[in-house]
XYZ file of C-alpha atoms in Angstrom:
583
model
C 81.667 117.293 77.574
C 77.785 118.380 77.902
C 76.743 120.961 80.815
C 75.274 118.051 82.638
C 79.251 115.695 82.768
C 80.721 118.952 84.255
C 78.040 119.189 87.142
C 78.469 115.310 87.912
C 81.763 116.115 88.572
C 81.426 119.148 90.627
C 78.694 117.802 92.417
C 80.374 114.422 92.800
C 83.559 116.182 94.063
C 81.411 118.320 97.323
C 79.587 114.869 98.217
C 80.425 113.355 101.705
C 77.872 110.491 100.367
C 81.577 108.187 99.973
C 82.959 109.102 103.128
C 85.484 111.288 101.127
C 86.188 114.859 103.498
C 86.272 117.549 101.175
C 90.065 118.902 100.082
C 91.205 121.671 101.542
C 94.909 121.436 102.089
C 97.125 122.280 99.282
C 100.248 120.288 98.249
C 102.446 122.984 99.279
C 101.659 123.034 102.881
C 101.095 119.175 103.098
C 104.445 117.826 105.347
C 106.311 115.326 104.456
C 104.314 112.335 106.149
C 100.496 113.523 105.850
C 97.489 111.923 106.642
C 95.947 111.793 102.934
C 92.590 112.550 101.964
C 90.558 109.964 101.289
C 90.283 108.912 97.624
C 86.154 109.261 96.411
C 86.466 106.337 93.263
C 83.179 104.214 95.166
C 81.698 103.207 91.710
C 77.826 103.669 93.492
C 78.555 107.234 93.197
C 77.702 107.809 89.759
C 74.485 105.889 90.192
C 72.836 107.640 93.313
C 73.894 110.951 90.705
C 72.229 109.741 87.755
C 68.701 108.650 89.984
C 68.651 112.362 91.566
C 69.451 114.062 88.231
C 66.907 111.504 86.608
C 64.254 112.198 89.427
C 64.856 116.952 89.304
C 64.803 116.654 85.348
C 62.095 117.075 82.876
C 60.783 114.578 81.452
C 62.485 113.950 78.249
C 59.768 112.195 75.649
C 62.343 110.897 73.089
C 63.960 107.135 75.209
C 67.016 107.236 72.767
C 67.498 110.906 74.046
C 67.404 109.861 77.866
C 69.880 106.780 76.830
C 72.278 108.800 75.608
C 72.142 111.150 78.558
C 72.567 108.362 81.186
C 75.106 107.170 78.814
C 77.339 110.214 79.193
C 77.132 110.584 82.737
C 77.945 106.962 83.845
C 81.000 107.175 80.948
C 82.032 111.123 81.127
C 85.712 110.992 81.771
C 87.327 114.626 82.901
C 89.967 116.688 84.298
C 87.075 117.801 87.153
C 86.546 114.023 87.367
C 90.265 113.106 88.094
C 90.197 116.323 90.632
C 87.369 114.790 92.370
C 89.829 111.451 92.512
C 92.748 112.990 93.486
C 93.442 114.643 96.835
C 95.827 117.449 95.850
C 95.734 120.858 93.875
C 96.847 120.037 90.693
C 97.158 123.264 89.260
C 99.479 124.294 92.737
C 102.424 126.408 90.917
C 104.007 125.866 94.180
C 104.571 122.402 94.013
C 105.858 119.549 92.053
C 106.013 115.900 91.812
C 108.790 113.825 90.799
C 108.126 110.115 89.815
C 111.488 107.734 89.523
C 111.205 104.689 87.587
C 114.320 102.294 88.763
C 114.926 99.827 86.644
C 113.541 101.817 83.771
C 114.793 99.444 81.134
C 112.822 96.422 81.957
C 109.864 94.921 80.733
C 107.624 95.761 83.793
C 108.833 99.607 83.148
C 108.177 99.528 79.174
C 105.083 97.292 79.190
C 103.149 98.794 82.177
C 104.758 101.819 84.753
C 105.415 104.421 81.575
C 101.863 103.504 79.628
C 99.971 104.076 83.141
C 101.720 107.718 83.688
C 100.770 108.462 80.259
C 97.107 107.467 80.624
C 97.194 109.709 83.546
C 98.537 112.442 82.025
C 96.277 112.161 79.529
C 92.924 112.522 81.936
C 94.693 115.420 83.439
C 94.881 113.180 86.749
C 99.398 114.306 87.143
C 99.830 117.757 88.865
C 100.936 120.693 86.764
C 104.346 120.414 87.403
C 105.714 116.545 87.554
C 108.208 115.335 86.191
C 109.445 110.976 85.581
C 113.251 109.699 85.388
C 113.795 106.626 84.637
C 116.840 105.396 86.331
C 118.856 102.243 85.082
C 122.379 100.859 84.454
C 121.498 100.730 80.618
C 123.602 103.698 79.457
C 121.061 105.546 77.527
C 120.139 109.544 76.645
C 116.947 111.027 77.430
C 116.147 110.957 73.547
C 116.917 107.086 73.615
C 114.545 106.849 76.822
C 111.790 109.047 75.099
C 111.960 106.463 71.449
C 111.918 103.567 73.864
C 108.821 104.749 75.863
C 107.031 105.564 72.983
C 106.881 102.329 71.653
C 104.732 100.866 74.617
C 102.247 104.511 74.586
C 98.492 103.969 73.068
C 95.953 106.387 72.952
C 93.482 103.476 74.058
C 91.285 106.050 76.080
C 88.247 107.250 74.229
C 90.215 107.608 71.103
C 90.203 111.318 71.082
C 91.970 113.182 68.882
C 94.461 114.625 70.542
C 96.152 111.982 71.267
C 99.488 112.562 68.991
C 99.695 116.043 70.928
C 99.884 114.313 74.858
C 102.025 112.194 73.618
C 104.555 114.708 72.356
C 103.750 116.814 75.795
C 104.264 113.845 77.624
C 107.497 112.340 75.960
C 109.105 116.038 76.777
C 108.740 115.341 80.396
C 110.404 112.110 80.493
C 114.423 112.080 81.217
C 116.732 109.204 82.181
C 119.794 109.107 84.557
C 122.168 106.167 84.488
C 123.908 104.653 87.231
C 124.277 102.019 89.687
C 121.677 100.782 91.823
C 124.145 101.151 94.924
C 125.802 104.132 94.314
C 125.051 106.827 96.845
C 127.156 109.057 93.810
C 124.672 107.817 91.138
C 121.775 108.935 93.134
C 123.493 112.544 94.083
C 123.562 112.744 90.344
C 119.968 112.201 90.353
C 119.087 114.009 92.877
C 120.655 117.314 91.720
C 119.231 116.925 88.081
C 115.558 116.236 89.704
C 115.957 119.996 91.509
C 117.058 121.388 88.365
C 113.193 120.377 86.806
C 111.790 121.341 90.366
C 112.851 124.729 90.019
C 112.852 125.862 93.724
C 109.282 124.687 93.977
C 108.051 122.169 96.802
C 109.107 118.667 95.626
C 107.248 115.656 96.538
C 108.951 112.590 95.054
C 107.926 108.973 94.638
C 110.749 106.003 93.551
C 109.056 102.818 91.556
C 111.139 99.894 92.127
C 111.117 97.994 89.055
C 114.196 96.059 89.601
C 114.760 92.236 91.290
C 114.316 91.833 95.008
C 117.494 91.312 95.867
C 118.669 94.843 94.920
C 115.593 96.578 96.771
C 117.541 97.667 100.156
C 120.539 98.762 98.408
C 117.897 101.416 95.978
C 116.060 102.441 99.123
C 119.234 103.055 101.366
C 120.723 105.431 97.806
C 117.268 106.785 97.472
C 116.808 107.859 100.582
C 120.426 109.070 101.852
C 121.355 110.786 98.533
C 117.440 111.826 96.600
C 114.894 112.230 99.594
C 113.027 115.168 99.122
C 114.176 117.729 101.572
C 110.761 119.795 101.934
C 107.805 117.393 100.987
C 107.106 113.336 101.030
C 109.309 110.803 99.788
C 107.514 107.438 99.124
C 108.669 104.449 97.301
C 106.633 101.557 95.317
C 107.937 98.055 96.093
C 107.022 95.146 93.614
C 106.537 91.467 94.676
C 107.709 89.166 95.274
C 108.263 90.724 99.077
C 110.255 87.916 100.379
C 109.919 83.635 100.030
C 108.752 83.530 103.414
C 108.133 84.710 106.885
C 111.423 84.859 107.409
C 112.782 86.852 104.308
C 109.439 88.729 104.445
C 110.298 89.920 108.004
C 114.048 91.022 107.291
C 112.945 92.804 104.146
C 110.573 94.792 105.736
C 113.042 95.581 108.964
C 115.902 96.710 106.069
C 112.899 98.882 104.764
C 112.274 100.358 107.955
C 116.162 101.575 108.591
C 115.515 104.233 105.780
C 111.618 104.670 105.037
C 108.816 105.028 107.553
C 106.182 102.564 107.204
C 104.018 105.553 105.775
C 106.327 105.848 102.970
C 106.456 102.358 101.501
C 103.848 101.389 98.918
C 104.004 97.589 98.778
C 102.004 96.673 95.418
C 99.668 94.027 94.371
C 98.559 95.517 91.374
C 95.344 92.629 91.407
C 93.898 95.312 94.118
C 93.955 97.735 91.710
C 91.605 95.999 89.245
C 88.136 96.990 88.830
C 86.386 93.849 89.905
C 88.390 93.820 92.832
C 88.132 97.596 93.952
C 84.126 96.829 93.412
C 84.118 94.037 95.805
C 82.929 96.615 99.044
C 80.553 98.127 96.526
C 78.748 95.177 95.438
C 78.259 93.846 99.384
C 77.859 97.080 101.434
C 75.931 98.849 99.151
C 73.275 96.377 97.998
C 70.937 95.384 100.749
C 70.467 92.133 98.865
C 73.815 90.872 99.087
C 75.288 91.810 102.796
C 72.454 89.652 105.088
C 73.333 86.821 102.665
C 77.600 86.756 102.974
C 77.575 84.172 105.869
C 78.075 80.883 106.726
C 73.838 80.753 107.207
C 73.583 80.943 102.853
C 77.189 80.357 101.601
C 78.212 77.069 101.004
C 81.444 77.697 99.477
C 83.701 80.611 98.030
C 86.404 80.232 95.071
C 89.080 82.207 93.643
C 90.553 80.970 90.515
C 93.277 81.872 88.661
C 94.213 80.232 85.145
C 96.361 81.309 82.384
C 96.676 79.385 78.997
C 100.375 79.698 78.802
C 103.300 78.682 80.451
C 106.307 80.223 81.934
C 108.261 80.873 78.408
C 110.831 83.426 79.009
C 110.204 83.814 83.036
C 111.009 80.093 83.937
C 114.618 80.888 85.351
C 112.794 83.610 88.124
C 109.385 81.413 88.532
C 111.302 78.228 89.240
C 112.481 79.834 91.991
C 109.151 80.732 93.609
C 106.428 78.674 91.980
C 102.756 79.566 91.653
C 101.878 79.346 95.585
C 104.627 82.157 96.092
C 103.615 83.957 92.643
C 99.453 84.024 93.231
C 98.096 82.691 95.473
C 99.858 83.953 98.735
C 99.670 87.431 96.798
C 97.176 87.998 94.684
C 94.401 85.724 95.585
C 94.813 85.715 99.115
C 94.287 89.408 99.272
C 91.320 88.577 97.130
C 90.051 86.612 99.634
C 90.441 88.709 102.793
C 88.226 91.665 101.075
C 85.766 89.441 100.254
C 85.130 88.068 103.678
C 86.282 90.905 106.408
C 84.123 92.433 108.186
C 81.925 96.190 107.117
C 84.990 98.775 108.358
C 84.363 101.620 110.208
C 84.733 103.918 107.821
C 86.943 104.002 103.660
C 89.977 105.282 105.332
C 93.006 103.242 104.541
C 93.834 101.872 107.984
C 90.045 100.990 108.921
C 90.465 98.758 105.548
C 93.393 97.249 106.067
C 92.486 96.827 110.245
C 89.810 94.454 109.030
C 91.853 92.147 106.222
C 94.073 91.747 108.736
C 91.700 90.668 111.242
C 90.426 88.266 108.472
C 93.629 86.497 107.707
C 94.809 86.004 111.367
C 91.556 84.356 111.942
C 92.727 81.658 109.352
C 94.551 78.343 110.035
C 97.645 77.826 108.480
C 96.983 75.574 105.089
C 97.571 72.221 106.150
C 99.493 69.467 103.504
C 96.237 67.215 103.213
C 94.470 70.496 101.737
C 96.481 71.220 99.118
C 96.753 69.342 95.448
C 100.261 71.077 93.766
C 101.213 69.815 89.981
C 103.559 70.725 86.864
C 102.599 70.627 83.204
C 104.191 68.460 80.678
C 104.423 68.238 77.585
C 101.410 68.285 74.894
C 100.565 67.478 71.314
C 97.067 68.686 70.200
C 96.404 69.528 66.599
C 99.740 68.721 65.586
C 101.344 71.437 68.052
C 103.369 69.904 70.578
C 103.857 72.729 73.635
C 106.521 72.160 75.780
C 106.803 70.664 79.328
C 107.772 73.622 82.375
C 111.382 71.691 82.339
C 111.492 72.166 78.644
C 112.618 75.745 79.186
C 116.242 76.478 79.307
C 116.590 78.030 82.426
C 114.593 75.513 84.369
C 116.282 72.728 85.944
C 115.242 68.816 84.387
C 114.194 67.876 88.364
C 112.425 70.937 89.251
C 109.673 69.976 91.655
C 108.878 73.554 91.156
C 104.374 73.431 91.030
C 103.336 75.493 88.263
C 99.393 74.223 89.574
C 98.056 74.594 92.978
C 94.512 74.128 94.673
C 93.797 74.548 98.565
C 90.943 74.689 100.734
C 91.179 77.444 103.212
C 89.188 77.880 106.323
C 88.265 81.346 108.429
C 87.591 80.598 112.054
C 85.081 83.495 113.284
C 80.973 83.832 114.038
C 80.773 84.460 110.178
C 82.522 81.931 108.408
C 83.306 79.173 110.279
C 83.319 75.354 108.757
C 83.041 77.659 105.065
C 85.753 76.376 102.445
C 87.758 78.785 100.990
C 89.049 77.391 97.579
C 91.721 78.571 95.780
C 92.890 77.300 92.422
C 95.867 78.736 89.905
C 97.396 77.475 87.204
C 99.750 77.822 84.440
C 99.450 75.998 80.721
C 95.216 75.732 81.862
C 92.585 75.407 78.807
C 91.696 78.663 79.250
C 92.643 82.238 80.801
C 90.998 84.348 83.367
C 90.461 85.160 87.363
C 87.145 85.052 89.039
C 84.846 84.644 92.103
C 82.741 82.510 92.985
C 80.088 82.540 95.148
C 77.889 79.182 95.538
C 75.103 79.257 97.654
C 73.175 76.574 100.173
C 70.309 74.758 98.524
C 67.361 76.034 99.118
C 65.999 73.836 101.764
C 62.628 71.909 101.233
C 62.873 73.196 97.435
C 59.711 72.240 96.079
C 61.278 72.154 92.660
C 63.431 69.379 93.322
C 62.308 66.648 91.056
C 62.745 68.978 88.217
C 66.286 69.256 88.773
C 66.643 65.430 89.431
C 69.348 63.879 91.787
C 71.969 66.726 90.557
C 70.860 69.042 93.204
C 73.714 71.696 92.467
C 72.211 72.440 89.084
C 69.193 74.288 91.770
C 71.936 76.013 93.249
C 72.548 79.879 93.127
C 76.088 81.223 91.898
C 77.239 84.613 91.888
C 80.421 84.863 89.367
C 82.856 88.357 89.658
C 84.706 88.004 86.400
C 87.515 89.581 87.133
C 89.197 89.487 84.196
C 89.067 88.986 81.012
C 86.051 90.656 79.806
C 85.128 92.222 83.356
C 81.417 90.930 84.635
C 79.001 89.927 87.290
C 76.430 87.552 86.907
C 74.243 85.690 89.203
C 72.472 82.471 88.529
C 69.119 81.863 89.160
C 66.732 78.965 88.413
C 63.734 80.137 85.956
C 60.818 78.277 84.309
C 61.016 78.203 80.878
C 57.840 79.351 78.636
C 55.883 77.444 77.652
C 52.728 74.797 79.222
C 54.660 72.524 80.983
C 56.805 72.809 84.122
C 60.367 72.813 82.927
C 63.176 74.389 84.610
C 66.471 75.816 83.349
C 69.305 78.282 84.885
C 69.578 81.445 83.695
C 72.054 84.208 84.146
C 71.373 87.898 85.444
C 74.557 89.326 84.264
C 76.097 93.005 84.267
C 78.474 92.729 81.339
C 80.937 96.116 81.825
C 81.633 96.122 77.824
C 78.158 96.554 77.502
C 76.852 98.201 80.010
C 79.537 101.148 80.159
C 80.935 102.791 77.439
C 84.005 103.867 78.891
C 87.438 101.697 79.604
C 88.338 100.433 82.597
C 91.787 101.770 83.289
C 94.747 99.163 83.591
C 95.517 98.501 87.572
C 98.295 100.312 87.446
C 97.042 103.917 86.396
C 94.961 103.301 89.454
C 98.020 102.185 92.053
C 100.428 104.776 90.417
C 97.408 107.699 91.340
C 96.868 106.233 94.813
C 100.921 106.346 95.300
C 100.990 110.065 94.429
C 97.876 110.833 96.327
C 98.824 109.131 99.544
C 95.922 106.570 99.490
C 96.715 103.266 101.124
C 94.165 101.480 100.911
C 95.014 99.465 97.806
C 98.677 98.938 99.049
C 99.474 96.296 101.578
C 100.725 96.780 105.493
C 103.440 95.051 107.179
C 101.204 93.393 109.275
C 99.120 92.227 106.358
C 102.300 91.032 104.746
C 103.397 88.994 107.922
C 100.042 87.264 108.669
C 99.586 86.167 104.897
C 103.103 84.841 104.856
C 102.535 83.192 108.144
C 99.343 80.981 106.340
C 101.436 79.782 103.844
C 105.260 79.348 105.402
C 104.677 76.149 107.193
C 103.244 74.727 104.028
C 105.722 76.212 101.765
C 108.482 74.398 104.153
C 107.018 70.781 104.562
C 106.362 71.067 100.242
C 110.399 71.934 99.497
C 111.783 69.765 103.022
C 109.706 66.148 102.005
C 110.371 67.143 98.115
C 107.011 66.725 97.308
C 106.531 65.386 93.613
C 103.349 67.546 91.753
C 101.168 65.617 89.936
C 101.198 65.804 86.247
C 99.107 67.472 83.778
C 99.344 68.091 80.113
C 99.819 71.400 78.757
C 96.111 72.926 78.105
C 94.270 70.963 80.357
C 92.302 71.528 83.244
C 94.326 70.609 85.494
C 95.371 67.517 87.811
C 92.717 65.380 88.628
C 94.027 65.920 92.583
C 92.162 69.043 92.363
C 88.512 67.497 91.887
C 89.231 65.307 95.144
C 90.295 67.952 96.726
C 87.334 69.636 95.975
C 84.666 66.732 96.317
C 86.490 65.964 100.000
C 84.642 69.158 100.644
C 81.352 68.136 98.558
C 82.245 70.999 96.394
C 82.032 71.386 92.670
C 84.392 73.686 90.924
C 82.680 76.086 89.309
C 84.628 77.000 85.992
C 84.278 73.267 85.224
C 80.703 73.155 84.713
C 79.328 72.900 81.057
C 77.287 76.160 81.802
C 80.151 77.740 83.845
């Protein structure tokens, strides 16, 4: 890494600009329930660097030269840039962290938890001394664990050279402990082989749940009676779903609560920890443009769609049981939604973040029936393929009145948003895949321009798009005269396309969540509160669907969708935006 990398980080890591305090407290003397230090990953950073490095530098005459210096600072990747992300020592001989993966032998484990450590480990970001179990009732040895592991590992960062090396370093550190997920015995076990590794030094430990909900409670209670760490923090990761309800919700978190402070559970939504998302505050409250504009005075609508181009093949058994409202949208989008439109918090600290979601999603009113289209693919033939219908699948019931498609217009009832529609939109077996934004502006009142667009007045209209995934962008549309003598109008796109713009990967949303868990940042995990004023948007609606036995409309496997969905859209003289020819 050049001279210039390593002073971006160092200088990066003794900025306040984030709102970051500077570390001084060592892992060792941290107690078991500390008040973390705040994590410094606000993307703006590297800019404001490279504009007062740019602006104290001499001027370089070759461009190409210049490029390829910008280049490497907006893309350097380092262990001094994963200290100035995480907020302990990690070279502390004095302390250790332990990381449990429960229910190592699933898919979630193999296919995303074990890959993330490793991409940690790689960038240096794990402590010194760590340590991960995985923890199952698979009877397996450590060497099985390390061969099984080491199928899912890449050395997708960068592509260095080393890669083979970590891989073996990492592998070594990996062990596995079988036993039952409610045996207080099993855990002992567990417990007593995780101090052998900690070698008298302080442990911190943190359990990933990776196992069905229904076995949660009887983990935490073994966890915590028989594998707590007796002289630093415990904290535990719980997966969604976190309950079908506001009822279930409620008694899940109270059976939490009988072992773990709220402190030390880490409910995940592992959409917070994707770049797009995490850039969401970055984009409004660090732009001037953008933050006078995010009102009802300019908005005219807001979207967040969700499509995938496949159905539910090999998951139908568990999604039947929850259907798409239960699986995205209360989740994923809905969180989504309330850091889009909450108000500028007093400050990055976790609970000033989550103070203000919160505030956003008890301001909304509970979805009503008459806002919501729901609907279930069926079968399809299209090129000679024929993909299956959802009650196709084996473990899906022929009547299931399960949705597997669901639109709703949501509402926020405050100075800033009111009489704004909220749309949401997710889908499985959709024509295409991908989550996004978007953000469609008013028209521009008394446009002068308007006989060039014709009577289709939402072809003048401004759009900002947050691709959130796949192939991570923003663009905004704009309306632009195109060259030439005569006065003709087209849209054009001013669009920040990450591939191109930075050279380095964007980390999977776990590596992010899994650092965050050890650190102690909350922020990108989701309060009780939270949990209990999302489920109580979407309870009523959930109970009138499954009480009246609502039937979902129709729709054929790679489609766009039920037609419902347009009404439902038009009763709001809105236009969904992925639909458009231009989109």
């Amino acid at each position: 890494m050049s001279t210039l990398s390593s002073s971006h980080c160092s200088a990066s890591y003794s900025s306040t600009f984030n709102g970051r305090r500077q570390r001084s407290t060592k892992l060792s003397s941290i107690p078991k329930r500390f008040v973390p230090v705040k994590s410094a990953r606000n993307s703006y950073q590297n800019l404001v660097l490279l504009q007062d490095v740019s602006s104290t530098m001499t001027p370089i005459e070759n461009d190409s030269t210049l490029k390829k210096l910008k280049d490497g600072l907006l893309s350097a990747t380092s262990s001094e840039e994963c200290e100035d992300v995480v907020g302990f020592d990690s070279n502390d001989k004095n302390s250790t962290v332990s990381i449990t993966v429960v229910g190592a032998s699933g898919d979630l484990a193999k296919k995303k938890i074990f890959p993330a450590l490793f991409a940690l480990f790689y960038e240096d970001c794990l402590p010194e001394h760590f340590t991960v179990f995985g923890y199952a009732r698979s009877k397996m040895t450590d060497a099985e664990l390390r061969n099984m592991v080491s199928k899912t590992l890449t050395c997708r960062i960068d592509k260095r050279e080393n890669c083979g090396e970590k891989m073996e370093q990492f592998l070594k550190r990996c062990f596995y402990h079988s036993g039952q997920y409610d045996s207080e015995e099993n855990f002992t076990e567990l417990d007593k082989k995780l101090k052998e590794h900690e070698a008298g030094r302080v442990s911190n430990r943190l359990f990933y749940l990776s196992i069905p909900p229904n076995i949660f409670i009887d983990a935490v209670k073994c966890a915590s009676l028989s594998a707590s760490s007796a002289n630093g923090w415990t904290r535990v990761i719980v997966e969604k779903p976190f309950g079908r309800d506001s009822e279930s919700s409620a008694a899940l978190t109270n059976d939490l609560k009988q072992y773990l402070a709220e402190d030390q559970i880490f409910r995940i939504d592992h959409y917070l920890g994707k770049e797009l998302v995490e850039n969401l505050s970055v984009l409004r409250f660090s732009n001037l443009i953008f933050e006078p504009l995010w009102s009802r005075q300019y908005i005219r609508n807001v979207q967040f769609i969700f499509s995938e181009d496949f159905g539910t093949e090999g998951r139908g058994g568990y999604f039947d049981n929850y259907g798409i409202i239960r699986d995205i949208m209360q989740n994923h989008l809905l969180q989504i939604l309330a850091l889009f439109a909450m108000e500028t918090p007093v400050s990055l600290d976790a609970e000033d973040i989550r103070n203000e979601k919160v505030k956003v999603l008890r301001s909304m009113k509970p979805l009503q029936l008459e806002d919501v289209v729901i609907g279930q693919y069926k079968s399809h033939t299209k090129g000679g393929v024929t993909y299956p219908a959802y009650t196709d699948d084996k473990t899906v019931p022929k009547d299931s009145l399960t949705p597997t498609f669901a639109a709703a217009a949501l509402f926020i009832d405050n100075a800033r948003w009111d009489g704004v529609p909220f749309l949401m939109k997710a889908g499985k077996a959709l024509h295409t895949k991908g989550t996004e934004i978007r953000v469609q502006f008013r028209h521009v009142p008394g446009n002068l321009y308007n006989r060039n667009f014709g009577t289709d007045l939402d072809r003048a209209t401004n759009e900002l798009v947050i691709r959130v995934q796949p192939n991570e962008a923003i663009y905004l549309k704009i309306n632009n005269k195109v060259p030439g003598l005569g006065m003709r109008l087209d849209r054009s796109n001013l669009n920040l396309h990450y591939a191109a713009r930075y050279s380095k990967e964007i980390p999977d949303a776990y590596e992010r969540l899994l650092l965050d868990a050890i650190e102690g940042e909350r922020r990108l995990f989701i309060r009780s509160d939270e949990l209990n004023a999302a489920w109580a948007l979407f309870t009523p609606l959930l109970k009138e669907l499954e009480e009246k036995k609502i039937i979902p409309e129709y729709y054929p496997h790679g489609s766009r969708g039920p037609v419902g969905a347009h009404y439902l859209a038009a009763k709001y003289n809105v236009r969904w935006g992925d639909l458009s020819i231009e989109q």
